[in-house]
PDB file of C-alpha atoms in Angstrom:
ATOM      1  CA  MET J1437      16.048  35.626  36.300  1.00 48.00           C
ATOM      2  CA  LYS J1438      12.204  35.196  36.131  1.00 47.00           C
ATOM      3  CA  THR J1439      12.303  35.297  32.179  1.00 48.00           C
ATOM      4  CA  SER J1440      15.069  32.627  32.369  1.00 47.00           C
ATOM      5  CA  ASN J1441      12.941  30.125  34.371  1.00 47.00           C
ATOM      6  CA  ILE J1442      10.064  30.889  32.088  1.00 44.00           C
ATOM      7  CA  ILE J1443      11.844  29.814  28.823  1.00 42.00           C
ATOM      8  CA  ILE J1444      13.402  26.889  30.794  1.00 38.00           C
ATOM      9  CA  GLY J1445       9.862  25.869  31.930  1.00 42.00           C
ATOM     10  CA  ILE J1446       8.403  26.187  28.018  1.00 39.00           C
ATOM     11  CA  PHE J1447      11.346  24.151  27.163  1.00 36.00           C
ATOM     12  CA  LEU J1448      10.623  21.585  29.404  1.00 38.00           C
ATOM     13  CA  LEU J1449       7.096  21.269  28.718  1.00 42.00           C
ATOM     14  CA  ILE J1450       7.834  21.120  24.929  1.00 39.00           C
ATOM     15  CA  SER J1451      10.302  18.142  25.531  1.00 40.00           C
ATOM     16  CA  LEU J1452       7.647  16.493  27.771  1.00 39.00           C
ATOM     17  CA  VAL J1453       4.962  16.797  24.917  1.00 39.00           C
ATOM     18  CA  SER J1454       7.390  15.376  22.343  1.00 39.00           C
ATOM     19  CA  CYS J1455       8.464  12.443  24.596  1.00 34.00           C
ATOM     20  CA  GLU J1456       4.498  11.702  25.388  1.00 40.00           C
ATOM     21  CA  GLN J1457       3.995  11.931  21.449  1.00 41.00           C
ATOM     22  CA  SER J1458       7.149   9.664  20.890  1.00 39.00           C
ATOM     23  CA  MET J1459       5.923   7.080  23.210  1.00 41.00           C
ATOM     24  CA  ILE J1460       2.391   7.007  21.482  1.00 45.00           C
ATOM     25  CA  GLU J1461       3.893   6.584  18.492  1.00 53.00           C
ATOM     26  CA  ASP J1462       6.565   3.570  19.492  1.00 60.00           C
ATOM     27  CA  GLN J1463       3.777   1.732  21.540  1.00 83.00           C
ATOM     28  CA  TYR J1464       3.781  -0.961  18.789  1.00 89.00           C
ATOM     29  CA  CYS J1465       6.808  -2.294  16.700  1.00 92.00           C
ATOM     30  CA  PHE J1466       6.215  -1.197  13.024  1.00 93.00           C
ATOM     31  CA  ASN J1467       7.925  -0.776   9.599  1.00 92.00           C
ATOM     32  CA  LEU J1468       6.747   2.106   7.868  1.00 91.00           C
ATOM     33  CA  LYS J1469       6.717   1.128   3.956  1.00 87.00           C
ATOM     34  CA  HIS J1470       7.820   4.125   1.815  1.00 81.00           C
ATOM     35  CA  ASN J1471       6.734   2.607  -1.501  1.00 80.00           C
ATOM     36  CA  SER J1472       7.853   4.537  -4.437  1.00 81.00           C
ATOM     37  CA  LEU J1473       8.459   4.266  -8.195  1.00 83.00           C
ATOM     38  CA  LYS J1474      12.043   4.145  -7.159  1.00 84.00           C
ATOM     39  CA  SER J1475      11.330   0.844  -5.227  1.00 86.00           C
ATOM     40  CA  VAL J1476      12.568  -1.987  -7.162  1.00 89.00           C
ATOM     41  CA  ILE J1477      10.570  -5.529  -6.917  1.00 92.00           C
ATOM     42  CA  LEU J1478      11.663  -7.400 -10.080  1.00 95.00           C
ATOM     43  CA  PRO J1479      15.178  -8.424 -10.837  1.00 95.00           C
ATOM     44  CA  LYS J1480      17.199  -6.664 -13.221  1.00 95.00           C
ATOM     45  CA  ASN J1481      16.984  -9.161 -16.055  1.00 96.00           C
ATOM     46  CA  GLN J1482      13.054  -8.884 -15.840  1.00 97.00           C
ATOM     47  CA  LEU J1483      12.956  -5.177 -15.674  1.00 96.00           C
ATOM     48  CA  ASP J1484      15.242  -4.723 -18.674  1.00 96.00           C
ATOM     49  CA  SER J1485      12.914  -7.106 -20.818  1.00 97.00           C
ATOM     50  CA  ILE J1486      10.017  -4.875 -19.571  1.00 97.00           C
ATOM     51  CA  LYS J1487      11.752  -1.773 -20.488  1.00 96.00           C
ATOM     52  CA  GLU J1488      12.669  -3.229 -23.866  1.00 97.00           C
ATOM     53  CA  LEU J1489       9.105  -4.091 -24.487  1.00 98.00           C
ATOM     54  CA  PHE J1490       7.779  -0.669 -23.758  1.00 98.00           C
ATOM     55  CA  ASP J1491      10.394   1.141 -25.555  1.00 97.00           C
ATOM     56  CA  TYR J1492       9.810  -1.056 -28.894  1.00 97.00           C
ATOM     57  CA  ASN J1493       6.077   0.142 -28.433  1.00 98.00           C
ATOM     58  CA  HIS J1494       6.696   3.822 -27.498  1.00 97.00           C
ATOM     59  CA  LEU J1495       5.254   3.152 -24.433  1.00 97.00           C
ATOM     60  CA  ASP J1496       6.013   5.291 -21.235  1.00 94.00           C
ATOM     61  CA  TYR J1497       6.820   3.144 -18.331  1.00 91.00           C
ATOM     62  CA  SER J1498       7.960   6.150 -15.891  1.00 89.00           C
ATOM     63  CA  LYS J1499       4.709   6.125 -14.150  1.00 88.00           C
ATOM     64  CA  PHE J1500       4.699   2.285 -13.101  1.00 94.00           C
ATOM     65  CA  GLN J1501       6.125   0.110 -10.493  1.00 95.00           C
ATOM     66  CA  PHE J1502       6.249  -3.305 -11.968  1.00 96.00           C
ATOM     67  CA  TYR J1503       5.812  -6.423  -9.811  1.00 96.00           C
ATOM     68  CA  ARG J1504       5.249  -9.249 -12.093  1.00 97.00           C
ATOM     69  CA  PHE J1505       6.486 -10.409 -15.543  1.00 98.00           C
ATOM     70  CA  LYS J1506       5.404 -13.585 -17.145  1.00 97.00           C
ATOM     71  CA  VAL J1507       5.838 -15.311 -20.479  1.00 96.00           C
ATOM     72  CA  ASP J1508       2.794 -17.921 -21.010  1.00 96.00           C
ATOM     73  CA  GLU J1509       3.166 -21.121 -22.983  1.00 96.00           C
ATOM     74  CA  LEU J1510       2.115 -19.029 -26.312  1.00 95.00           C
ATOM     75  CA  GLY J1511       5.038 -16.861 -26.120  1.00 95.00           C
ATOM     76  CA  TYR J1512       2.941 -13.911 -24.892  1.00 97.00           C
ATOM     77  CA  HIS J1513       4.037 -11.179 -22.376  1.00 98.00           C
ATOM     78  CA  HIS J1514       2.211 -10.205 -19.605  1.00 98.00           C
ATOM     79  CA  VAL J1515       3.584  -7.181 -17.291  1.00 98.00           C
ATOM     80  CA  SER J1516       1.763  -6.445 -14.120  1.00 98.00           C
ATOM     81  CA  CYS J1517       2.306  -3.169 -12.467  1.00 97.00           C
ATOM     82  CA  TYR J1518       1.129  -0.594  -9.753  1.00 96.00           C
ATOM     83  CA  GLN J1519      -0.120   2.955 -10.483  1.00 95.00           C
ATOM     84  CA  PHE J1520       1.508   5.866  -8.482  1.00 94.00           C
ATOM     85  CA  LYS J1521      -0.302   9.277  -8.157  1.00 94.00           C
ATOM     86  CA  ASN J1522       1.112  12.306  -6.224  1.00 93.00           C
ATOM     87  CA  ASN J1523       3.978   9.953  -5.182  1.00 92.00           C
ATOM     88  CA  LEU J1524       1.737   7.712  -3.444  1.00 95.00           C
ATOM     89  CA  LYS J1525       0.638   3.939  -4.237  1.00 95.00           C
ATOM     90  CA  VAL J1526      -2.616   3.371  -5.668  1.00 96.00           C
ATOM     91  CA  PHE J1527      -3.518   0.106  -3.921  1.00 96.00           C
ATOM     92  CA  THR J1528      -6.447  -0.663  -6.300  1.00 96.00           C
ATOM     93  CA  ASN J1529      -6.352  -0.260  -9.952  1.00 93.00           C
ATOM     94  CA  ASP J1530      -3.523  -2.423 -10.795  1.00 96.00           C
ATOM     95  CA  LEU J1531      -2.603  -2.733 -14.458  1.00 97.00           C
ATOM     96  CA  ILE J1532      -1.404  -5.557 -16.996  1.00 98.00           C
ATOM     97  CA  PHE J1533       0.048  -4.949 -20.166  1.00 98.00           C
ATOM     98  CA  HIS J1534      -0.290  -7.754 -22.547  1.00 98.00           C
ATOM     99  CA  PHE J1535       2.310  -8.045 -25.667  1.00 98.00           C
ATOM    100  CA  ASP J1536       1.930 -10.806 -28.337  1.00 97.00           C
ATOM    101  CA  LYS J1537       4.799 -13.087 -29.175  1.00 95.00           C
ATOM    102  CA  THR J1538       6.527 -10.751 -31.635  1.00 97.00           C
ATOM    103  CA  ASN J1539       6.487  -8.312 -28.887  1.00 97.00           C
ATOM    104  CA  ASN J1540       3.932  -5.979 -30.214  1.00 98.00           C
ATOM    105  CA  TYR J1541       1.675  -4.276 -27.657  1.00 98.00           C
ATOM    106  CA  ASN J1542      -1.810  -6.082 -27.675  1.00 96.00           C
ATOM    107  CA  PHE J1543      -4.311  -4.602 -25.124  1.00 97.00           C
ATOM    108  CA  LEU J1544      -4.582  -3.357 -21.230  1.00 97.00           C
ATOM    109  CA  SER J1545      -6.273  -5.056 -18.615  1.00 96.00           C
ATOM    110  CA  GLY J1546      -7.437  -2.235 -16.070  1.00 94.00           C
ATOM    111  CA  GLU J1547      -7.674   1.353 -16.194  1.00 92.00           C
ATOM    112  CA  LEU J1548      -5.166   4.223 -16.019  1.00 94.00           C
ATOM    113  CA  ILE J1549      -6.004   6.676 -13.598  1.00 94.00           C
ATOM    114  CA  GLU J1550      -5.279  10.289 -14.824  1.00 91.00           C
ATOM    115  CA  LYS J1551      -5.387  12.135 -11.364  1.00 92.00           C
ATOM    116  CA  VAL J1552      -6.249  11.763  -7.573  1.00 96.00           C
ATOM    117  CA  ASN J1553      -7.362  14.930  -6.239  1.00 95.00           C
ATOM    118  CA  LEU J1554      -6.247  14.226  -2.665  1.00 97.00           C
ATOM    119  CA  ASN J1555      -3.100  15.441  -0.891  1.00 95.00           C
ATOM    120  CA  GLU J1556      -0.519  13.236   0.617  1.00 94.00           C
ATOM    121  CA  LYS J1557      -0.929  14.074   4.142  1.00 95.00           C
ATOM    122  CA  PHE J1558      -2.309  11.360   6.636  1.00 96.00           C
ATOM    123  CA  LYS J1559      -4.766  11.877   9.332  1.00 96.00           C
ATOM    124  CA  MET J1560      -4.356   8.680  11.418  1.00 96.00           C
ATOM    125  CA  ASN J1561      -1.306   8.395  13.615  1.00 94.00           C
ATOM    126  CA  HIS J1562       0.553   4.729  13.415  1.00 94.00           C
ATOM    127  CA  ASN J1563      -0.794   3.559  16.659  1.00 94.00           C
ATOM    128  CA  SER J1564      -4.195   4.399  15.572  1.00 95.00           C
ATOM    129  CA  VAL J1565      -3.754   2.377  12.719  1.00 96.00           C
ATOM    130  CA  ILE J1566      -2.464  -0.679  14.162  1.00 95.00           C
ATOM    131  CA  THR J1567      -5.084  -0.222  17.007  1.00 94.00           C
ATOM    132  CA  GLU J1568      -7.862  -0.460  14.375  1.00 96.00           C
ATOM    133  CA  PHE J1569      -6.154  -3.626  12.977  1.00 95.00           C
ATOM    134  CA  LEU J1570      -5.924  -5.331  16.177  1.00 93.00           C
ATOM    135  CA  ASN J1571      -9.792  -4.787  16.779  1.00 93.00           C
ATOM    136  CA  VAL J1572     -10.491  -6.253  13.374  1.00 93.00           C
ATOM    137  CA  LEU J1573      -8.317  -9.233  14.437  1.00 91.00           C
ATOM    138  CA  ASP J1574     -10.260  -9.490  17.675  1.00 88.00           C
ATOM    139  CA  GLN J1575     -13.463 -10.203  15.750  1.00 89.00           C
ATOM    140  CA  ASP J1576     -12.164 -12.799  13.898  1.00 89.00           C
ATOM    141  CA  LYS J1577     -13.183 -15.989  15.382  1.00 84.00           C
ATOM    142  CA  TYR J1578     -11.010 -17.841  12.720  1.00 82.00           C
ATOM    143  CA  ILE J1579      -7.498 -16.353  13.922  1.00 75.00           C
ATOM    144  CA  LEU J1580      -6.536 -18.496  16.832  1.00 63.00           C
ATOM    145  CA  VAL J1581      -3.201 -16.312  17.580  1.00 65.00           C
ATOM    146  CA  ASP J1582      -3.372 -14.876  21.085  1.00 69.00           C
ATOM    147  CA  ARG J1583      -3.765 -10.924  21.123  1.00 69.00           C
ATOM    148  CA  ASP J1584      -0.853 -10.704  23.553  1.00 73.00           C
ATOM    149  CA  GLU J1585       1.421 -12.498  21.143  1.00 76.00           C
ATOM    150  CA  ILE J1586       0.179 -10.301  18.346  1.00 79.00           C
ATOM    151  CA  GLU J1587       0.739  -7.092  19.965  1.00 78.00           C
ATOM    152  CA  LYS J1588       4.469  -8.199  20.648  1.00 80.00           C
ATOM    153  CA  SER J1589       4.736  -8.660  16.853  1.00 83.00           C
ATOM    154  CA  CYS J1590       6.033  -6.143  14.273  1.00 92.00           C
ATOM    155  CA  PHE J1591       3.489  -4.543  11.552  1.00 95.00           C
ATOM    156  CA  ASP J1592       3.935  -3.392   8.068  1.00 96.00           C
ATOM    157  CA  ILE J1593       2.100  -0.546   7.398  1.00 96.00           C
ATOM    158  CA  GLU J1594       1.864   1.538   4.186  1.00 96.00           C
ATOM    159  CA  PHE J1595      -0.066   4.864   3.089  1.00 97.00           C
ATOM    160  CA  GLY J1596      -1.446   5.262  -0.266  1.00 97.00           C
ATOM    161  CA  TYR J1597      -5.001   5.809  -2.107  1.00 97.00           C
ATOM    162  CA  TYR J1598      -7.672   3.298  -2.290  1.00 98.00           C
ATOM    163  CA  ASP J1599     -10.634   3.306  -4.874  1.00 97.00           C
ATOM    164  CA  LEU J1600     -13.743   2.585  -2.836  1.00 97.00           C
ATOM    165  CA  ASN J1601     -15.759   1.833  -6.069  1.00 94.00           C
ATOM    166  CA  ALA J1602     -13.085  -0.941  -6.978  1.00 90.00           C
ATOM    167  CA  GLY J1603     -14.515  -4.367  -7.609  1.00 84.00           C
ATOM    168  CA  THR J1604     -18.235  -3.062  -7.581  1.00 86.00           C
ATOM    169  CA  SER J1605     -20.633  -2.390 -10.690  1.00 85.00           C
ATOM    170  CA  ASN J1606     -19.813   1.290  -9.985  1.00 85.00           C
ATOM    171  CA  THR J1607     -17.252   2.568 -12.716  1.00 85.00           C
ATOM    172  CA  SER J1608     -16.881   5.943 -11.311  1.00 91.00           C
ATOM    173  CA  LYS J1609     -13.566   6.602  -9.159  1.00 92.00           C
ATOM    174  CA  HIS J1610     -14.006   7.583  -5.661  1.00 95.00           C
ATOM    175  CA  PHE J1611     -10.498   7.550  -4.031  1.00 97.00           C
ATOM    176  CA  THR J1612      -9.734   7.923  -0.469  1.00 98.00           C
ATOM    177  CA  LYS J1613      -6.428   7.908   1.565  1.00 98.00           C
ATOM    178  CA  ALA J1614      -5.726   4.602   3.298  1.00 98.00           C
ATOM    179  CA  TRP J1615      -3.473   2.409   4.936  1.00 98.00           C
ATOM    180  CA  LYS J1616      -2.384  -1.030   4.294  1.00 97.00           C
ATOM    181  CA  ILE J1617      -1.605  -3.349   7.233  1.00 97.00           C
ATOM    182  CA  LYS J1618      -0.401  -6.493   8.129  1.00 95.00           C
ATOM    183  CA  LEU J1619       2.065  -8.651  10.272  1.00 92.00           C
ATOM    184  CA  SER J1620       5.623  -8.103   9.016  1.00 91.00           C
ATOM    185  CA  ASN J1621       6.323 -11.989   9.099  1.00 83.00           C
ATOM    186  CA  ARG J1622       3.026 -12.748   7.424  1.00 86.00           C
ATOM    187  CA  ASP J1623       1.125 -12.302   4.004  1.00 89.00           C
ATOM    188  CA  TYR J1624      -2.230 -12.632   5.834  1.00 90.00           C
ATOM    189  CA  PRO J1625      -4.170 -11.327   7.514  1.00 92.00           C
ATOM    190  CA  TYR J1626      -3.941  -7.975   6.354  1.00 96.00           C
ATOM    191  CA  ALA J1627      -6.637  -4.846   5.983  1.00 97.00           C
ATOM    192  CA  TYR J1628      -7.003  -1.604   4.402  1.00 98.00           C
ATOM    193  CA  ILE J1629      -8.005   1.215   6.762  1.00 98.00           C
ATOM    194  CA  ASN J1630      -9.575   4.587   5.731  1.00 98.00           C
ATOM    195  CA  ASP J1631      -7.604   7.362   6.912  1.00 98.00           C
ATOM    196  CA  MET J1632     -10.207   9.823   6.588  1.00 96.00           C
ATOM    197  CA  ASN J1633     -12.699   8.361   8.852  1.00 97.00           C
ATOM    198  CA  SER J1634     -10.713   5.328  10.579  1.00 96.00           C
ATOM    199  CA  ASP J1635     -13.278   2.675   8.968  1.00 97.00           C
ATOM    200  CA  VAL J1636     -12.065  -0.666   7.944  1.00 97.00           C
ATOM    201  CA  ILE J1637     -12.364  -0.838   3.999  1.00 97.00           C
ATOM    202  CA  SER J1638     -11.417  -4.463   3.670  1.00 96.00           C
ATOM    203  CA  TYR J1639      -9.824  -7.423   5.567  1.00 96.00           C
ATOM    204  CA  ASP J1640      -8.815 -10.607   4.485  1.00 93.00           C
ATOM    205  CA  ASN J1641      -7.428 -13.281   6.764  1.00 89.00           C
ATOM    206  CA  GLY J1642      -6.213 -15.541   4.072  1.00 84.00           C
ATOM    207  CA  ILE J1643      -8.750 -18.253   4.634  1.00 83.00           C
ATOM    208  CA  ARG J1644     -10.274 -19.797   1.530  1.00 76.00           C
ATOM    209  CA  TYR J1645     -13.357 -22.247   1.032  1.00 73.00           C
ATOM    210  CA  TYR J1646     -13.499 -24.234  -1.718  1.00 70.00           C
TER     211      TYR J1646
END
């Protein structure tokens, strides 16, 4: 009888802990973006044109996610794509493949990433990511949205890799695991948060001065 009581007690304790963890995770509304190479951004006709260009030039397109296809006034084709490593999106280091008007491969803008020596596990929970983002918004004097209103909104969060040297004069690669976060109904503001130390890597409120 005592053994049964102990087992029931352990079960209730585990259930309580699980419930508390669930409440922490669900403190905010969020959409966890599971971006992958299988995620399609462009319409089928554009993807077919891109694949034809790559096949014609014997280029492998299996490791890229295409997000823009442009034909300029000279008839040149420009194909923009994200890189993926270890099944995670590389937030930095986008590529643009350029083809001439006769469909021949011309040159590449950006650098191909051979590998990222990090695993696919994250350290921060979703609640912590959103809390860090809210702290950044609190410090932005140009964001005139009420904090309570923002907290009631939904957030888009996505996990991937970020090259901390991207956009600097340092050409070496220094990857970290990171989160991209923004409000679900807006493109701005957004931030990248370092999963390994919770630091804000970059923040953009969308405001431009000319």
